Amino acid sequence: VLLLYQIGLMLQPFVFPALWAGLLAHWLFPLHVRLTKLLGGKETASAAVLTFGALAVVVVPLVVMGVLLVREAGAAEQTIRAWIADGGLQRLLDQLATVPLIGGWLHTMAASTDWEALSAERSVVEGAKVLSQFFVGQMGDLLVNALVLVTDFFIMLLVLFFLFRDGRQWLAVIYDLIPMDASHKGKILVRLDQTIRAVVKGVLVTAIVQGLLAGAAYLALSVPFPVVLTALTIILAPIPFGGTALVWGPVALYLFWTGSMAKALVMLAWGIGVVSMVDQILRPWLIGQEVQIPVLLLVLSVLGGLALYGILGLFVGPVLVSLLLTLVQIYREEYASREAGAVNTGGTSSRA
């Protein structure tokens, strides 16, 4: 026990990279099987190709987005300065009167406010500068912690490579070590496979649907760069808090600032009432249909997993709950069979 405890402490820093590698390996393993056949049965070559492919798919977009974010954060300050110099702040105050229901009240409050004393324009410029410095500072923090991030990422890639190459042998060893009947072990593995695939499919399909719905609004409202914004919405959709709102929220603000009050309200209503609600309805339904987990328990497992494991909890939470339900099912079947056997034995003894 002490030996296992020490080994656990030693491997603890690598648990999350290994879990991500396990999810990727499980999802991509059918592709690994096909690629191995195409390469004449060379599993090592197939594992290397898929590992380097994962490296390219992850690193290239992150680098491009990081560079663009730093560049655009600096340009945003200059854009806001030009907007204020062109009288944009005054036009914004005039537009408040067009807001339904509360527009008159907002306009009255704005008209009665001493904007010179508050130095509103300077505050906006300072706010833009702070926001710009925040984004640049965050990128600086990422660079400071680059060693940790890069180490975890390459550990994940290393584990991913060996899972592709030796995963079957490792699974066979673990299967033999589980002290259960073969039928019970088979049920557990099948349920885990179904749950992981269902969660991955649910997350991906939901992200794509949310991105397409938001993209339709970007296109209909004549928002600049709708294709880029749609792709960004799909990428950010799985993020637990914020998600798609990190894209359609700024788009609504952009429409408001450019004088399109009606378009801004449409974007806001569409984002809250349609795009964001899809995540609350479609993902639990897709996952629940596949793994037969009650919707309430599924939602709680996702939220609890997010709180405990971060974004990895999207997958870990439902997997743990599914494993628990499978064990409960096995216990009930075993208990019922034993009870039935005891009843039959008692009946035979009484007749004798």
Short mmCIF file of C-alpha atoms in Angstrom, two decimals:
data_model
loop_
_atom_site.label_atom_id
_atom_site.label_comp_id
_atom_site.label_asym_id
_atom_site.label_seq_id
_atom_site.Cartn_x
_atom_site.Cartn_y
_atom_site.Cartn_z
CA VAL A 1 0.00 0.00 0.00
CA LEU A 2 2.82 2.40 0.86
CA LEU A 3 4.50 1.62 -2.46
CA LEU A 4 1.30 2.36 -4.39
CA TYR A 5 0.83 5.58 -2.42
CA GLN A 6 4.32 6.80 -3.26
CA ILE A 7 3.89 5.91 -6.92
CA GLY A 8 0.58 7.78 -6.92
CA LEU A 9 2.24 10.89 -5.48
CA MET A 10 5.00 10.62 -8.07
CA LEU A 11 2.55 10.36 -10.99
CA GLN A 12 0.01 12.87 -9.66
CA PRO A 13 1.33 15.85 -11.70
CA PHE A 14 0.76 13.90 -14.90
CA VAL A 15 -2.83 12.75 -14.25
CA PHE A 16 -4.58 15.44 -16.29
CA PRO A 17 -2.30 15.20 -19.35
CA ALA A 18 -2.72 11.42 -19.23
CA LEU A 19 -6.52 11.72 -19.02
CA TRP A 20 -6.60 14.04 -22.04
CA ALA A 21 -4.37 11.58 -23.90
CA GLY A 22 -6.72 8.75 -22.97
CA LEU A 23 -9.74 10.63 -24.32
CA LEU A 24 -7.97 11.45 -27.58
CA ALA A 25 -6.68 7.91 -27.99
CA HIS A 26 -10.10 6.41 -27.38
CA TRP A 27 -11.75 8.78 -29.86
CA LEU A 28 -9.09 8.35 -32.56
CA PHE A 29 -8.40 4.65 -32.11
CA PRO A 30 -10.65 3.54 -35.02
CA LEU A 31 -8.62 5.87 -37.25
CA HIS A 32 -5.43 4.32 -35.84
CA VAL A 33 -6.70 0.85 -36.76
CA ARG A 34 -7.45 1.91 -40.35
CA LEU A 35 -4.15 3.74 -40.70
CA THR A 36 -2.25 0.73 -39.38
CA LYS A 37 -3.80 -1.42 -42.09
CA LEU A 38 -2.86 1.12 -44.75
CA LEU A 39 0.74 1.13 -43.47
CA GLY A 40 1.01 -2.64 -43.65
CA GLY A 41 0.45 -3.37 -39.98
CA LYS A 42 3.05 -0.90 -38.66
CA GLU A 43 1.43 0.32 -35.45
CA THR A 44 4.43 2.42 -34.45
CA ALA A 45 4.33 4.37 -37.70
CA SER A 46 0.58 4.90 -37.40
CA ALA A 47 0.95 6.08 -33.79
CA ALA A 48 3.69 8.53 -34.83
CA VAL A 49 1.62 9.96 -37.70
CA LEU A 50 -1.45 10.51 -35.49
CA THR A 51 0.61 11.99 -32.66
CA PHE A 52 2.31 14.51 -34.95
CA GLY A 53 -1.08 15.25 -36.49
CA ALA A 54 -2.47 16.07 -33.04
CA LEU A 55 0.54 18.30 -32.43
CA ALA A 56 -0.10 20.26 -35.62
CA VAL A 57 -3.86 20.54 -35.08
CA VAL A 58 -3.42 21.97 -31.57
CA VAL A 59 -0.28 24.08 -31.82
CA VAL A 60 -0.84 25.91 -35.11
CA PRO A 61 -4.30 27.36 -34.25
CA LEU A 62 -3.16 28.33 -30.73
CA VAL A 63 -0.11 30.18 -32.01
CA VAL A 64 -2.09 31.98 -34.71
CA MET A 65 -4.89 32.96 -32.32
CA GLY A 66 -2.41 34.12 -29.67
CA VAL A 67 -0.57 36.38 -32.11
CA LEU A 68 -3.84 37.77 -33.50
CA LEU A 69 -5.21 38.41 -30.01
CA VAL A 70 -2.17 40.41 -28.92
CA ARG A 71 -2.17 42.40 -32.16
CA GLU A 72 -5.90 43.11 -32.14
CA ALA A 73 -5.89 44.05 -28.42
CA GLY A 74 -3.41 46.83 -29.20
CA ALA A 75 -5.39 47.96 -32.25
CA ALA A 76 -8.64 48.06 -30.26
CA GLU A 77 -7.39 50.99 -28.16
CA GLN A 78 -6.60 53.04 -31.27
CA THR A 79 -10.00 52.21 -32.78
CA ILE A 80 -11.87 53.35 -29.67
CA ARG A 81 -9.83 56.57 -29.56
CA ALA A 82 -10.80 57.31 -33.17
CA TRP A 83 -14.45 56.45 -32.44
CA ILE A 84 -14.55 58.92 -29.53
CA ALA A 85 -12.80 61.63 -31.53
CA ASP A 86 -15.47 61.21 -34.23
CA GLY A 87 -18.25 61.84 -31.68
CA GLY A 88 -19.11 58.18 -31.13
CA LEU A 89 -19.72 58.62 -27.40
CA GLN A 90 -22.32 61.33 -27.97
CA ARG A 91 -24.06 59.25 -30.62
CA LEU A 92 -24.11 56.32 -28.20
CA LEU A 93 -25.87 58.46 -25.58
CA ASP A 94 -28.46 59.52 -28.18
CA GLN A 95 -29.09 55.90 -29.09
CA LEU A 96 -30.05 55.07 -25.53
CA ALA A 97 -33.39 56.75 -26.17
CA THR A 98 -34.21 54.07 -28.75
CA VAL A 99 -33.93 51.18 -26.28
CA PRO A 100 -37.39 49.64 -25.86
CA LEU A 101 -39.24 50.21 -22.56
CA ILE A 102 -36.36 51.81 -20.66
CA GLY A 103 -34.96 54.04 -23.41
CA GLY A 104 -36.58 57.24 -22.10
CA TRP A 105 -35.35 56.64 -18.57
CA LEU A 106 -31.82 55.88 -19.78
CA HIS A 107 -31.77 59.02 -21.92
CA THR A 108 -32.99 61.17 -19.01
CA MET A 109 -30.32 59.74 -16.71
CA ALA A 110 -27.64 60.31 -19.35
CA ALA A 111 -28.80 63.87 -20.03
CA SER A 112 -28.76 64.77 -16.32
CA THR A 113 -25.24 63.42 -15.79
CA ASP A 114 -22.26 65.78 -15.73
CA TRP A 115 -20.10 63.91 -18.24
CA GLU A 116 -17.33 66.46 -18.10
CA ALA A 117 -16.93 65.96 -14.36
CA LEU A 118 -16.89 62.21 -14.85
CA SER A 119 -14.42 62.47 -17.75
CA ALA A 120 -16.32 59.77 -19.58
CA GLU A 121 -14.24 59.89 -22.70
CA ARG A 122 -11.04 59.62 -20.76
CA SER A 123 -12.55 56.75 -18.76
CA VAL A 124 -13.44 54.89 -21.93
CA VAL A 125 -9.95 55.40 -23.33
CA GLU A 126 -8.40 54.27 -20.06
CA GLY A 127 -10.72 51.29 -19.99
CA ALA A 128 -9.66 50.34 -23.50
CA LYS A 129 -6.03 50.71 -22.49
CA VAL A 130 -6.55 48.53 -19.41
CA LEU A 131 -8.36 45.93 -21.50
CA SER A 132 -5.57 45.95 -24.05
CA GLN A 133 -2.95 45.61 -21.31
CA PHE A 134 -4.99 42.80 -19.74
CA PHE A 135 -4.94 40.71 -22.91
CA VAL A 136 -1.26 41.37 -23.47
CA GLY A 137 -0.56 40.63 -19.81
CA GLN A 138 -2.43 37.35 -20.03
CA MET A 139 -0.31 36.35 -22.98
CA GLY A 140 2.71 37.34 -20.91
CA ASP A 141 1.55 35.09 -18.09
CA LEU A 142 1.19 32.27 -20.57
CA LEU A 143 4.75 32.85 -21.72
CA VAL A 144 5.96 32.90 -18.11
CA ASN A 145 4.24 29.57 -17.48
CA ALA A 146 5.20 28.24 -20.90
CA LEU A 147 7.47 25.59 -19.42
CA VAL A 148 4.62 24.02 -17.45
CA LEU A 149 2.19 24.22 -20.36
CA VAL A 150 4.66 22.82 -22.86
CA THR A 151 5.69 20.05 -20.47
CA ASP A 152 2.08 18.98 -19.88
CA PHE A 153 1.33 19.13 -23.58
CA PHE A 154 4.29 16.99 -24.59
CA ILE A 155 3.57 14.54 -21.78
CA MET A 156 0.09 14.22 -23.23
CA LEU A 157 1.56 13.60 -26.68
CA LEU A 158 4.00 11.04 -25.26
CA VAL A 159 1.21 9.17 -23.48
CA LEU A 160 -0.94 9.42 -26.60
CA PHE A 161 1.77 7.81 -28.74
CA PHE A 162 2.18 4.86 -26.39
CA LEU A 163 -1.58 4.45 -25.99
CA PHE A 164 -1.86 4.12 -29.75
CA ARG A 165 1.06 1.69 -29.93
CA ASP A 166 0.60 -0.37 -26.77
CA GLY A 167 -2.95 0.48 -25.65
CA ARG A 168 -4.37 -2.93 -26.48
CA GLN A 169 -1.75 -4.74 -24.40
CA TRP A 170 -2.23 -2.37 -21.46
CA LEU A 171 -6.00 -2.82 -21.62
CA ALA A 172 -5.60 -6.60 -21.64
CA VAL A 173 -3.39 -6.46 -18.54
CA ILE A 174 -5.83 -4.20 -16.70
CA TYR A 175 -8.70 -6.44 -17.76
CA ASP A 176 -6.99 -9.49 -16.26
CA LEU A 177 -6.24 -7.66 -13.00
CA ILE A 178 -9.84 -6.62 -12.32
CA PRO A 179 -11.19 -9.08 -9.70
CA MET A 180 -14.61 -9.59 -11.31
CA ASP A 181 -16.40 -12.07 -13.52
CA ALA A 182 -15.66 -11.77 -17.21
CA SER A 183 -19.29 -10.86 -17.99
CA HIS A 184 -19.22 -8.02 -15.46
CA LYS A 185 -15.92 -6.70 -16.77
CA GLY A 186 -17.32 -6.77 -20.27
CA LYS A 187 -20.34 -4.72 -19.20
CA ILE A 188 -18.13 -2.12 -17.55
CA LEU A 189 -15.86 -1.74 -20.57
CA VAL A 190 -18.80 -1.53 -22.99
CA ARG A 191 -20.50 1.10 -20.82
CA LEU A 192 -17.32 3.16 -20.53
CA ASP A 193 -16.82 3.00 -24.30
CA GLN A 194 -20.40 4.10 -24.95
CA THR A 195 -20.18 6.94 -22.42
CA ILE A 196 -16.91 8.39 -23.70
CA ARG A 197 -18.07 8.28 -27.31
CA ALA A 198 -21.44 9.77 -26.40
CA VAL A 199 -19.88 12.64 -24.43
CA VAL A 200 -17.38 13.46 -27.18
CA LYS A 201 -20.12 13.32 -29.80
CA GLY A 202 -22.43 15.43 -27.65
CA VAL A 203 -19.80 18.12 -27.08
CA LEU A 204 -18.73 18.26 -30.75
CA VAL A 205 -22.22 18.16 -32.26
CA THR A 206 -23.49 20.79 -29.82
CA ALA A 207 -20.54 23.08 -30.57
CA ILE A 208 -21.10 22.76 -34.33
CA VAL A 209 -24.85 23.41 -34.04
CA GLN A 210 -24.26 26.44 -31.81
CA GLY A 211 -21.65 27.77 -34.22
CA LEU A 212 -23.92 27.35 -37.24
CA LEU A 213 -26.87 29.02 -35.49
CA ALA A 214 -24.70 31.94 -34.43
CA GLY A 215 -23.14 32.07 -37.91
CA ALA A 216 -26.59 32.35 -39.48
CA ALA A 217 -27.23 35.41 -37.32
CA TYR A 218 -23.84 36.94 -38.19
CA LEU A 219 -24.63 36.51 -41.87
CA ALA A 220 -28.22 37.76 -41.64
CA LEU A 221 -27.19 40.86 -39.64
CA SER A 222 -24.33 41.69 -42.05
CA VAL A 223 -21.64 41.34 -39.39
CA PRO A 224 -18.08 41.58 -40.82
CA PHE A 225 -16.10 38.32 -41.12
CA PRO A 226 -19.04 35.95 -40.45
CA VAL A 227 -17.06 32.82 -41.38
CA VAL A 228 -14.23 33.64 -38.98
CA LEU A 229 -16.69 34.46 -36.19
CA THR A 230 -18.58 31.22 -36.83
CA ALA A 231 -15.37 29.19 -36.57
CA LEU A 232 -14.42 31.04 -33.38
CA THR A 233 -17.88 30.35 -31.92
CA ILE A 234 -17.50 26.62 -32.60
CA ILE A 235 -14.05 26.59 -30.97
CA LEU A 236 -15.20 28.46 -27.85
CA ALA A 237 -18.56 26.66 -27.49
CA PRO A 238 -17.26 23.85 -25.19
CA ILE A 239 -15.90 26.39 -22.67
CA PRO A 240 -18.09 25.98 -19.56
CA PHE A 241 -18.62 29.61 -18.52
CA GLY A 242 -18.99 32.10 -21.33
CA GLY A 243 -18.65 29.81 -24.31
CA THR A 244 -20.44 31.17 -27.37
CA ALA A 245 -21.29 34.40 -25.50
CA LEU A 246 -17.62 35.34 -25.74
CA VAL A 247 -18.28 35.84 -29.47
CA TRP A 248 -21.90 36.86 -29.95
CA GLY A 249 -21.78 39.21 -26.94
CA PRO A 250 -19.09 41.46 -28.45
CA VAL A 251 -20.87 41.21 -31.80
CA ALA A 252 -24.04 42.60 -30.19
CA LEU A 253 -21.99 45.44 -28.65
CA TYR A 254 -20.43 46.15 -32.04
CA LEU A 255 -23.85 46.39 -33.66
CA PHE A 256 -25.03 48.71 -30.90
CA TRP A 257 -22.01 50.99 -31.21
CA THR A 258 -22.37 51.23 -34.98
CA GLY A 259 -25.93 52.51 -34.59
CA SER A 260 -27.81 49.29 -35.40
CA MET A 261 -29.96 49.13 -32.26
CA ALA A 262 -32.50 46.72 -33.77
CA LYS A 263 -29.76 44.40 -35.02
CA ALA A 264 -28.03 44.50 -31.64
CA LEU A 265 -31.24 43.49 -29.84
CA VAL A 266 -31.86 40.71 -32.38
CA MET A 267 -28.32 39.40 -31.88
CA LEU A 268 -28.71 39.56 -28.10
CA ALA A 269 -32.07 37.79 -28.13
CA TRP A 270 -30.85 35.14 -30.59
CA GLY A 271 -27.69 34.52 -28.58
CA ILE A 272 -29.50 34.15 -25.25
CA GLY A 273 -32.70 32.48 -26.39
CA VAL A 274 -31.38 30.16 -29.10
CA VAL A 275 -27.59 29.73 -29.25
CA SER A 276 -27.00 29.44 -25.50
CA MET A 277 -30.12 27.36 -24.87
CA VAL A 278 -28.99 24.73 -27.38
CA ASP A 279 -26.13 23.88 -25.05
CA GLN A 280 -28.55 23.32 -22.16
CA ILE A 281 -30.89 21.08 -24.18
CA LEU A 282 -29.06 19.37 -27.02
CA ARG A 283 -25.90 18.18 -25.24
CA PRO A 284 -27.69 16.47 -22.30
CA TRP A 285 -30.17 14.92 -24.73
CA LEU A 286 -27.46 13.55 -27.04
CA ILE A 287 -25.44 12.11 -24.17
CA GLY A 288 -28.47 10.78 -22.31
CA GLN A 289 -29.84 9.03 -25.39
CA GLU A 290 -26.61 7.11 -25.84
CA VAL A 291 -25.79 6.10 -22.26
CA GLN A 292 -29.27 6.08 -20.65
CA ILE A 293 -28.31 8.41 -17.79
CA PRO A 294 -31.20 10.40 -16.24
CA VAL A 295 -31.06 13.99 -17.48
CA LEU A 296 -30.93 15.53 -14.00
CA LEU A 297 -28.10 13.22 -12.91
CA LEU A 298 -26.27 13.92 -16.18
CA VAL A 299 -26.52 17.71 -15.72
CA LEU A 300 -25.32 17.46 -12.12
CA SER A 301 -22.42 15.21 -13.14
CA VAL A 302 -21.32 17.73 -15.79
CA LEU A 303 -21.55 20.69 -13.41
CA GLY A 304 -19.82 18.82 -10.61
CA GLY A 305 -17.15 17.58 -12.99
CA LEU A 306 -16.52 21.12 -14.21
CA ALA A 307 -16.18 22.38 -10.64
CA LEU A 308 -13.74 19.61 -9.70
CA TYR A 309 -11.75 18.94 -12.86
CA GLY A 310 -12.25 22.04 -15.01
CA ILE A 311 -13.13 21.54 -18.67
CA LEU A 312 -11.97 17.93 -18.40
CA GLY A 313 -14.97 17.42 -16.11
CA LEU A 314 -17.23 17.59 -19.17
CA PHE A 315 -15.99 14.07 -19.87
CA VAL A 316 -14.92 12.75 -16.47
CA GLY A 317 -18.19 13.57 -14.67
CA PRO A 318 -20.53 11.56 -16.94
CA VAL A 319 -17.99 8.71 -17.17
CA LEU A 320 -17.84 8.35 -13.37
CA VAL A 321 -21.63 8.45 -13.06
CA SER A 322 -21.99 5.90 -15.86
CA LEU A 323 -19.48 3.62 -14.12
CA LEU A 324 -21.43 3.93 -10.86
CA LEU A 325 -24.73 3.07 -12.55
CA THR A 326 -23.12 0.04 -14.21
CA LEU A 327 -21.78 -1.22 -10.88
CA VAL A 328 -25.20 -0.73 -9.29
CA GLN A 329 -26.79 -2.68 -12.15
CA ILE A 330 -24.28 -5.50 -11.74
CA TYR A 331 -24.90 -5.59 -7.99
CA ARG A 332 -28.68 -5.70 -8.45
CA GLU A 333 -28.43 -8.50 -11.00
CA GLU A 334 -26.08 -10.48 -8.78
CA TYR A 335 -28.21 -9.88 -5.68
CA ALA A 336 -31.41 -10.81 -7.54
CA SER A 337 -29.87 -14.04 -8.84
CA ARG A 338 -28.67 -15.00 -5.37
CA GLU A 339 -32.08 -14.21 -3.86
CA ALA A 340 -33.80 -16.29 -6.53
CA GLY A 341 -31.39 -19.14 -5.85
CA ALA A 342 -32.06 -18.94 -2.13
CA VAL A 343 -35.82 -19.05 -2.72
CA ASN A 344 -35.51 -22.09 -5.00
CA THR A 345 -33.29 -23.85 -2.46
CA GLY A 346 -35.77 -23.14 0.33
CA GLY A 347 -38.68 -24.43 -1.72
CA THR A 348 -36.85 -27.66 -2.57
CA SER A 349 -35.97 -28.27 1.09
CA SER A 350 -39.57 -27.76 2.26
CA ARG A 351 -40.90 -30.23 -0.30
CA ALA A 352 -38.29 -32.76 0.82
#
